[in-house]
């Protein structure tokens, strides 16, 4: 039987399963498992469900090898598991199958390049953040005017909702700040 697996990383509307699902159907997958989880996460419940269904002679199809994992070690461990089960892995983007020596070799190279790409991206982000800090840029979310919020709260003239609307913070943020500062209303 031919199974398909698709994964996206975030809950953002910009990432959808449509493209992967269409490609997996076009490749002839009879059952398709889709999940929303980071590639670096070791916990992929839908992938585990799929693996428990696979048997000798089955084929697992993915759109791209990076859908299975982000580290070479993670991908190769999965491929070894599939090989032990007698399952063929097919990657549509990279155009290979693991039932040939060339396919297994190519998989190792592709997985290594995927991991390198992730590490290079992380490195660029770190370098950019450090450069911004050196130039005096403040990073992270802008700090809310919590001094004003605390003064409003202490005055007892405003509700928590009104205070939060005025300074643009969540109620929990205000409560956390009150607790952090140790202020009380008499």
PDB file of C-alpha atoms in Angstrom:
ATOM      1  CA  UNK A   1       0.000   0.000   0.000  1.00  0.00           C
ATOM      2  CA  UNK A   2       1.170   3.527  -0.716  1.00  0.00           C
ATOM      3  CA  UNK A   3       1.021   5.973   2.207  1.00  0.00           C
ATOM      4  CA  UNK A   4       1.675   9.710   2.165  1.00  0.00           C
ATOM      5  CA  UNK A   5       3.048  11.958   4.890  1.00  0.00           C
ATOM      6  CA  UNK A   6       2.921  15.743   4.980  1.00  0.00           C
ATOM      7  CA  UNK A   7       3.996  18.196   7.643  1.00  0.00           C
ATOM      8  CA  UNK A   8       3.882  21.951   8.143  1.00  0.00           C
ATOM      9  CA  UNK A   9       5.597  23.823  10.934  1.00  0.00           C
ATOM     10  CA  UNK A  10       3.280  26.560  12.130  1.00  0.00           C
ATOM     11  CA  UNK A  11      -0.314  27.504  12.803  1.00  0.00           C
ATOM     12  CA  UNK A  12      -0.009  30.522  10.514  1.00  0.00           C
ATOM     13  CA  UNK A  13      -2.559  30.762   7.721  1.00  0.00           C
ATOM     14  CA  UNK A  14       0.303  31.160   5.238  1.00  0.00           C
ATOM     15  CA  UNK A  15       1.221  27.509   5.731  1.00  0.00           C
ATOM     16  CA  UNK A  16      -1.367  25.071   4.484  1.00  0.00           C
ATOM     17  CA  UNK A  17      -1.428  21.377   3.631  1.00  0.00           C
ATOM     18  CA  UNK A  18      -3.029  21.872   0.201  1.00  0.00           C
ATOM     19  CA  UNK A  19       0.128  21.705  -1.919  1.00  0.00           C
ATOM     20  CA  UNK A  20       1.556  18.662  -0.134  1.00  0.00           C
ATOM     21  CA  UNK A  21      -1.774  16.857  -0.061  1.00  0.00           C
ATOM     22  CA  UNK A  22      -2.309  17.451  -3.798  1.00  0.00           C
ATOM     23  CA  UNK A  23       1.156  16.112  -4.644  1.00  0.00           C
ATOM     24  CA  UNK A  24       0.706  13.047  -2.445  1.00  0.00           C
ATOM     25  CA  UNK A  25      -2.664  12.258  -4.043  1.00  0.00           C
ATOM     26  CA  UNK A  26      -1.160  12.756  -7.490  1.00  0.00           C
ATOM     27  CA  UNK A  27       1.609  10.293  -6.546  1.00  0.00           C
ATOM     28  CA  UNK A  28      -1.087   7.678  -5.872  1.00  0.00           C
ATOM     29  CA  UNK A  29      -1.114   7.637  -2.072  1.00  0.00           C
ATOM     30  CA  UNK A  30      -4.092   5.719  -0.754  1.00  0.00           C
ATOM     31  CA  UNK A  31      -3.813   7.028   2.821  1.00  0.00           C
ATOM     32  CA  UNK A  32      -2.349  10.404   3.759  1.00  0.00           C
ATOM     33  CA  UNK A  33      -1.241  11.539   7.183  1.00  0.00           C
ATOM     34  CA  UNK A  34      -0.813  15.267   7.788  1.00  0.00           C
ATOM     35  CA  UNK A  35       0.448  17.054  10.864  1.00  0.00           C
ATOM     36  CA  UNK A  36       1.360  20.487  12.118  1.00  0.00           C
ATOM     37  CA  UNK A  37       4.594  20.263  14.114  1.00  0.00           C
ATOM     38  CA  UNK A  38       8.119  21.659  13.914  1.00  0.00           C
ATOM     39  CA  UNK A  39      10.591  19.651  11.866  1.00  0.00           C
ATOM     40  CA  UNK A  40      13.061  19.700  14.726  1.00  0.00           C
ATOM     41  CA  UNK A  41      10.515  18.202  17.126  1.00  0.00           C
ATOM     42  CA  UNK A  42      11.137  14.570  17.976  1.00  0.00           C
ATOM     43  CA  UNK A  43       7.456  14.118  18.836  1.00  0.00           C
ATOM     44  CA  UNK A  44       5.473  13.662  15.620  1.00  0.00           C
ATOM     45  CA  UNK A  45       2.273  11.819  16.619  1.00  0.00           C
ATOM     46  CA  UNK A  46       0.820  11.465  13.101  1.00  0.00           C
ATOM     47  CA  UNK A  47       4.103  10.122  11.759  1.00  0.00           C
ATOM     48  CA  UNK A  48       4.188   7.592  14.602  1.00  0.00           C
ATOM     49  CA  UNK A  49       0.597   6.548  13.814  1.00  0.00           C
ATOM     50  CA  UNK A  50       1.573   6.109  10.186  1.00  0.00           C
ATOM     51  CA  UNK A  51       4.663   4.076  11.083  1.00  0.00           C
ATOM     52  CA  UNK A  52       2.546   1.735  13.206  1.00  0.00           C
ATOM     53  CA  UNK A  53       0.373   1.004  10.146  1.00  0.00           C
ATOM     54  CA  UNK A  54       3.194   0.344   7.711  1.00  0.00           C
ATOM     55  CA  UNK A  55       4.184  -3.183   6.852  1.00  0.00           C
ATOM     56  CA  UNK A  56       6.663  -4.970   4.639  1.00  0.00           C
ATOM     57  CA  UNK A  57       6.283  -4.001   0.990  1.00  0.00           C
ATOM     58  CA  UNK A  58       4.489  -0.727   1.749  1.00  0.00           C
ATOM     59  CA  UNK A  59       5.728   2.596   0.428  1.00  0.00           C
ATOM     60  CA  UNK A  60       5.941   5.867   2.343  1.00  0.00           C
ATOM     61  CA  UNK A  61       5.847   8.942   0.108  1.00  0.00           C
ATOM     62  CA  UNK A  62       6.797  12.444   1.229  1.00  0.00           C
ATOM     63  CA  UNK A  63       6.894  15.639  -0.804  1.00  0.00           C
ATOM     64  CA  UNK A  64      10.393  16.464   0.422  1.00  0.00           C
ATOM     65  CA  UNK A  65      12.842  14.794   2.777  1.00  0.00           C
ATOM     66  CA  UNK A  66      12.812  17.840   5.083  1.00  0.00           C
ATOM     67  CA  UNK A  67       9.166  17.022   5.926  1.00  0.00           C
ATOM     68  CA  UNK A  68      10.445  13.977   7.844  1.00  0.00           C
ATOM     69  CA  UNK A  69      12.946  15.849  10.008  1.00  0.00           C
ATOM     70  CA  UNK A  70      15.484  18.635  10.070  1.00  0.00           C
ATOM     71  CA  UNK A  71      18.589  16.832  11.248  1.00  0.00           C
ATOM     72  CA  UNK A  72      20.500  14.260   9.239  1.00  0.00           C
ATOM     73  CA  UNK A  73      20.554  11.981  12.268  1.00  0.00           C
ATOM     74  CA  UNK A  74      16.774  12.200  12.704  1.00  0.00           C
ATOM     75  CA  UNK A  75      16.070  11.438   9.028  1.00  0.00           C
ATOM     76  CA  UNK A  76      18.587   8.595   8.804  1.00  0.00           C
ATOM     77  CA  UNK A  77      17.203   6.993  11.981  1.00  0.00           C
ATOM     78  CA  UNK A  78      13.733   7.052  10.404  1.00  0.00           C
ATOM     79  CA  UNK A  79      15.045   5.614   7.133  1.00  0.00           C
ATOM     80  CA  UNK A  80      16.825   2.818   8.995  1.00  0.00           C
ATOM     81  CA  UNK A  81      13.588   2.067  10.833  1.00  0.00           C
ATOM     82  CA  UNK A  82      11.708   1.941   7.524  1.00  0.00           C
ATOM     83  CA  UNK A  83      14.375  -0.303   5.978  1.00  0.00           C
ATOM     84  CA  UNK A  84      14.119  -2.684   8.950  1.00  0.00           C
ATOM     85  CA  UNK A  85      10.362  -2.819   8.377  1.00  0.00           C
ATOM     86  CA  UNK A  86      10.796  -3.518   4.643  1.00  0.00           C
ATOM     87  CA  UNK A  87       9.192  -0.182   3.715  1.00  0.00           C
ATOM     88  CA  UNK A  88      10.348   1.886   0.735  1.00  0.00           C
ATOM     89  CA  UNK A  89      10.667   5.654   1.200  1.00  0.00           C
ATOM     90  CA  UNK A  90      10.029   7.877  -1.816  1.00  0.00           C
ATOM     91  CA  UNK A  91      10.725  11.605  -1.873  1.00  0.00           C
ATOM     92  CA  UNK A  92       8.966  13.461  -4.683  1.00  0.00           C
ATOM     93  CA  UNK A  93      11.043  16.662  -4.673  1.00  0.00           C
ATOM     94  CA  UNK A  94      14.417  14.957  -4.497  1.00  0.00           C
ATOM     95  CA  UNK A  95      13.206  12.169  -6.807  1.00  0.00           C
ATOM     96  CA  UNK A  96      14.631   9.095  -5.086  1.00  0.00           C
ATOM     97  CA  UNK A  97      13.627   5.845  -3.422  1.00  0.00           C
ATOM     98  CA  UNK A  98      15.474   4.072  -0.612  1.00  0.00           C
ATOM     99  CA  UNK A  99      15.206   0.620  -2.188  1.00  0.00           C
ATOM    100  CA  UNK A 100      18.384   1.221  -4.244  1.00  0.00           C
ATOM    101  CA  UNK A 101      21.962   1.885  -3.101  1.00  0.00           C
ATOM    102  CA  UNK A 102      21.977   5.132  -5.114  1.00  0.00           C
ATOM    103  CA  UNK A 103      18.729   6.236  -3.475  1.00  0.00           C
ATOM    104  CA  UNK A 104      20.096   5.609   0.028  1.00  0.00           C
ATOM    105  CA  UNK A 105      23.316   7.455  -0.823  1.00  0.00           C
ATOM    106  CA  UNK A 106      21.391  10.402  -2.268  1.00  0.00           C
ATOM    107  CA  UNK A 107      19.165  10.486   0.819  1.00  0.00           C
ATOM    108  CA  UNK A 108      22.220  10.867   3.064  1.00  0.00           C
ATOM    109  CA  UNK A 109      23.494  13.774   0.990  1.00  0.00           C
ATOM    110  CA  UNK A 110      20.098  15.517   0.846  1.00  0.00           C
ATOM    111  CA  UNK A 111      19.522  15.096   4.595  1.00  0.00           C
ATOM    112  CA  UNK A 112      22.956  16.580   5.305  1.00  0.00           C
ATOM    113  CA  UNK A 113      22.240  19.559   3.044  1.00  0.00           C
ATOM    114  CA  UNK A 114      18.862  20.115   4.726  1.00  0.00           C
ATOM    115  CA  UNK A 115      20.521  20.182   8.128  1.00  0.00           C
ATOM    116  CA  UNK A 116      23.232  22.531   6.815  1.00  0.00           C
ATOM    117  CA  UNK A 117      20.558  24.877   5.460  1.00  0.00           C
ATOM    118  CA  UNK A 118      18.816  25.036   8.851  1.00  0.00           C
ATOM    119  CA  UNK A 119      22.092  25.691  10.678  1.00  0.00           C
ATOM    120  CA  UNK A 120      23.114  28.407   8.220  1.00  0.00           C
ATOM    121  CA  UNK A 121      19.739  30.115   8.636  1.00  0.00           C
ATOM    122  CA  UNK A 122      20.082  30.032  12.434  1.00  0.00           C
ATOM    123  CA  UNK A 123      23.594  31.420  12.167  1.00  0.00           C
ATOM    124  CA  UNK A 124      22.447  34.301   9.945  1.00  0.00           C
ATOM    125  CA  UNK A 125      19.651  35.151  12.379  1.00  0.00           C
ATOM    126  CA  UNK A 126      22.067  35.106  15.345  1.00  0.00           C
ATOM    127  CA  UNK A 127      24.557  37.277  13.450  1.00  0.00           C
ATOM    128  CA  UNK A 128      21.808  39.734  12.530  1.00  0.00           C
ATOM    129  CA  UNK A 129      20.572  39.981  16.129  1.00  0.00           C
ATOM    130  CA  UNK A 130      24.091  40.539  17.456  1.00  0.00           C
ATOM    131  CA  UNK A 131      24.725  43.201  14.822  1.00  0.00           C
ATOM    132  CA  UNK A 132      21.482  44.984  15.729  1.00  0.00           C
ATOM    133  CA  UNK A 133      22.405  44.911  19.435  1.00  0.00           C
ATOM    134  CA  UNK A 134      25.833  46.406  18.692  1.00  0.00           C
ATOM    135  CA  UNK A 135      24.114  49.262  16.817  1.00  0.00           C
ATOM    136  CA  UNK A 136      21.942  49.927  19.871  1.00  0.00           C
ATOM    137  CA  UNK A 137      18.694  48.511  18.515  1.00  0.00           C
ATOM    138  CA  UNK A 138      16.284  47.266  21.113  1.00  0.00           C
ATOM    139  CA  UNK A 139      15.135  43.765  20.306  1.00  0.00           C
ATOM    140  CA  UNK A 140      11.911  42.033  21.210  1.00  0.00           C
ATOM    141  CA  UNK A 141       8.482  43.447  21.744  1.00  0.00           C
ATOM    142  CA  UNK A 142       8.224  47.082  22.715  1.00  0.00           C
ATOM    143  CA  UNK A 143       7.774  47.481  26.454  1.00  0.00           C
ATOM    144  CA  UNK A 144       4.306  48.608  27.445  1.00  0.00           C
ATOM    145  CA  UNK A 145       3.900  51.681  29.633  1.00  0.00           C
ATOM    146  CA  UNK A 146       3.499  49.680  32.797  1.00  0.00           C
ATOM    147  CA  UNK A 147       4.257  52.650  35.074  1.00  0.00           C
ATOM    148  CA  UNK A 148       1.080  54.322  33.790  1.00  0.00           C
ATOM    149  CA  UNK A 149      -0.855  51.064  34.083  1.00  0.00           C
ATOM    150  CA  UNK A 150       0.205  50.615  37.716  1.00  0.00           C
ATOM    151  CA  UNK A 151      -0.691  54.235  38.548  1.00  0.00           C
ATOM    152  CA  UNK A 152      -4.119  53.753  36.970  1.00  0.00           C
ATOM    153  CA  UNK A 153      -4.618  50.500  38.877  1.00  0.00           C
ATOM    154  CA  UNK A 154      -3.569  52.077  42.184  1.00  0.00           C
ATOM    155  CA  UNK A 155      -5.980  55.003  41.633  1.00  0.00           C
ATOM    156  CA  UNK A 156      -8.937  52.559  41.684  1.00  0.00           C
ATOM    157  CA  UNK A 157     -10.644  54.811  39.112  1.00  0.00           C
ATOM    158  CA  UNK A 158     -10.300  52.379  36.203  1.00  0.00           C
ATOM    159  CA  UNK A 159     -11.252  48.775  35.615  1.00  0.00           C
ATOM    160  CA  UNK A 160      -8.572  46.300  34.616  1.00  0.00           C
ATOM    161  CA  UNK A 161     -10.104  46.172  31.104  1.00  0.00           C
ATOM    162  CA  UNK A 162      -9.913  49.957  30.779  1.00  0.00           C
ATOM    163  CA  UNK A 163      -6.300  49.995  31.951  1.00  0.00           C
ATOM    164  CA  UNK A 164      -5.308  47.265  29.527  1.00  0.00           C
ATOM    165  CA  UNK A 165      -7.014  49.041  26.630  1.00  0.00           C
ATOM    166  CA  UNK A 166      -5.314  52.328  27.513  1.00  0.00           C
ATOM    167  CA  UNK A 167      -1.770  50.946  27.640  1.00  0.00           C
ATOM    168  CA  UNK A 168      -2.245  48.127  25.113  1.00  0.00           C
ATOM    169  CA  UNK A 169      -1.487  45.105  27.245  1.00  0.00           C
ATOM    170  CA  UNK A 170      -3.214  41.888  28.189  1.00  0.00           C
ATOM    171  CA  UNK A 171      -4.832  41.477  31.590  1.00  0.00           C
ATOM    172  CA  UNK A 172      -2.347  38.771  32.530  1.00  0.00           C
ATOM    173  CA  UNK A 173       0.532  41.134  31.681  1.00  0.00           C
ATOM    174  CA  UNK A 174      -0.887  43.714  34.084  1.00  0.00           C
ATOM    175  CA  UNK A 175      -1.403  41.130  36.831  1.00  0.00           C
ATOM    176  CA  UNK A 176       2.134  39.811  36.323  1.00  0.00           C
ATOM    177  CA  UNK A 177       3.562  43.326  36.584  1.00  0.00           C
ATOM    178  CA  UNK A 178       1.570  44.042  39.766  1.00  0.00           C
ATOM    179  CA  UNK A 179       2.909  40.830  41.273  1.00  0.00           C
ATOM    180  CA  UNK A 180       6.475  41.500  40.070  1.00  0.00           C
ATOM    181  CA  UNK A 181       6.487  44.964  41.625  1.00  0.00           C
ATOM    182  CA  UNK A 182       4.782  43.773  44.795  1.00  0.00           C
ATOM    183  CA  UNK A 183       2.298  46.665  44.816  1.00  0.00           C
ATOM    184  CA  UNK A 184      -1.006  46.495  46.637  1.00  0.00           C
ATOM    185  CA  UNK A 185      -4.070  48.690  46.775  1.00  0.00           C
ATOM    186  CA  UNK A 186      -5.100  49.634  50.276  1.00  0.00           C
TER     187      UNK A 186
END
